[in-house]
CSV table of C-alpha atoms in Angstrom, one decimal:
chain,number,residue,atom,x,y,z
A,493,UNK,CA,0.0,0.0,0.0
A,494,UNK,CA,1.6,3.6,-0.7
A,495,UNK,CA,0.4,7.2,1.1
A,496,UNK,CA,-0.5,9.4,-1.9
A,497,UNK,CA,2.3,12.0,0.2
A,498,UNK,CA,4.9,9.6,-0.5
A,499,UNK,CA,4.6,9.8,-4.2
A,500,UNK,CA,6.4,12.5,-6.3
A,501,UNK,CA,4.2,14.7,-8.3
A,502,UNK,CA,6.2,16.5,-10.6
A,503,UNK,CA,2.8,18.2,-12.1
A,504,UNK,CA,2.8,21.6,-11.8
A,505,UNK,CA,-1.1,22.4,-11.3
A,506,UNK,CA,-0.8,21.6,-7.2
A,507,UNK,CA,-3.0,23.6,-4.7
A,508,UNK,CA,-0.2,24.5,-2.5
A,509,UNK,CA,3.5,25.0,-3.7
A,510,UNK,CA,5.7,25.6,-1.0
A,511,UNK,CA,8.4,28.3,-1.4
A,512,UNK,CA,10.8,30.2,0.7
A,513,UNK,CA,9.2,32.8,2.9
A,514,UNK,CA,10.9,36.0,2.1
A,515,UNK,CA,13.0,37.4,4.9
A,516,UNK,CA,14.3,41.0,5.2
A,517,UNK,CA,18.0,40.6,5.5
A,518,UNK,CA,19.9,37.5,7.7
A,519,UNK,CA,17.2,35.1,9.6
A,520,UNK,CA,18.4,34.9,13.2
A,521,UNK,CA,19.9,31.3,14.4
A,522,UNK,CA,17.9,31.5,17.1
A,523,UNK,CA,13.9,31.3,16.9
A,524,UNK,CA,11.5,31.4,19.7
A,525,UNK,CA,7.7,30.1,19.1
A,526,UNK,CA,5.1,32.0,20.7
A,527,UNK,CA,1.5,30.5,20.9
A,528,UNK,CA,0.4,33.8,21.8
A,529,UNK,CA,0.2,36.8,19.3
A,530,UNK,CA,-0.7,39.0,21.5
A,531,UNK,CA,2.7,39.1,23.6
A,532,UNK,CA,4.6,39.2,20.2
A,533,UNK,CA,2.5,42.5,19.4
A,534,UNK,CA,3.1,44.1,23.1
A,535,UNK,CA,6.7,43.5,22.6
A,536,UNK,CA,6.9,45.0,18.7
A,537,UNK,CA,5.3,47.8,20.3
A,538,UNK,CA,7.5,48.5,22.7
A,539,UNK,CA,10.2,48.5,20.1
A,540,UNK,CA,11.7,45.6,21.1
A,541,UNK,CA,11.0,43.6,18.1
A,542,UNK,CA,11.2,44.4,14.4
A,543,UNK,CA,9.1,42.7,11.7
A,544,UNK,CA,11.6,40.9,8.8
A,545,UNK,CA,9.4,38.8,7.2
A,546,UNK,CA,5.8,37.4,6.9
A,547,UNK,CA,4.2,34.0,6.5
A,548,UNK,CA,1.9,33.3,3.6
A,549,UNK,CA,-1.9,33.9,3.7
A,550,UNK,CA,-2.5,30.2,3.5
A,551,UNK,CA,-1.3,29.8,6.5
A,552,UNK,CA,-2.7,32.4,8.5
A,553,UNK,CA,0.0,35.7,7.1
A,554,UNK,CA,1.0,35.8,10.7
A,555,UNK,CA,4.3,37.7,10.8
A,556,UNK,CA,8.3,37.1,11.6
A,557,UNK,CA,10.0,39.3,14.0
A,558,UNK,CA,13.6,39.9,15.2
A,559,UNK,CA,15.5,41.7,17.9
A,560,UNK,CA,16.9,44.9,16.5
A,561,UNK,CA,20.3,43.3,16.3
A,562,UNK,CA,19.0,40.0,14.7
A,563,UNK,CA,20.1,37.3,17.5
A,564,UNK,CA,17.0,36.3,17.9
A,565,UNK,CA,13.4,35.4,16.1
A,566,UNK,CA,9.8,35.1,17.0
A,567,UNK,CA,7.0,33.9,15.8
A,568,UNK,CA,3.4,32.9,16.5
A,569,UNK,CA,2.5,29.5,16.0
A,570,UNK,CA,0.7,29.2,12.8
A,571,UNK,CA,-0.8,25.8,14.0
A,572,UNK,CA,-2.2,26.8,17.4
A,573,UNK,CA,-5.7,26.9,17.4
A,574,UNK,CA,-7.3,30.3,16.8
């Protein structure tokens, strides 16, 4: 028996293509996932975060933050329940 998902499609009418997400600049090696979006927009507020990239609208467009000097990333959890 074979998973449809283990079969290579090399058709190029698919529903959802995955692709780099484009970042602004050098992605941190560091990333922190935050569940809630909330504290992510508290701390961008305070300045403390800046915003270098964005998830696609498939998957919610929730967006990717960094410390000013790029050591570390956050995001929200595009899988969390909403």
């Amino acid at each position: 028996m074979t998973i449809p998902l283990e079969e290579f499609d090399d058709t190029d009418d698919s529903v959802h293509r995955p692709r780099p997400i484009p970042i602004d600049g050098r992605f941190p090696d560091t990333a922190v996932l935050c569940f809630f979006r909330e504290a992510i927009e508290e701390i961008r507020e305070q300045g403390r975060l800046v915003q270098i990239g964005k998830f696609s609208d498939e998957i919610g467009g929730a967006g990717i933050f960094a410390t000013p000097d790029r050591c570390v990333a956050v995001f929200h959890s595009v899988s969390a329940a909403r």
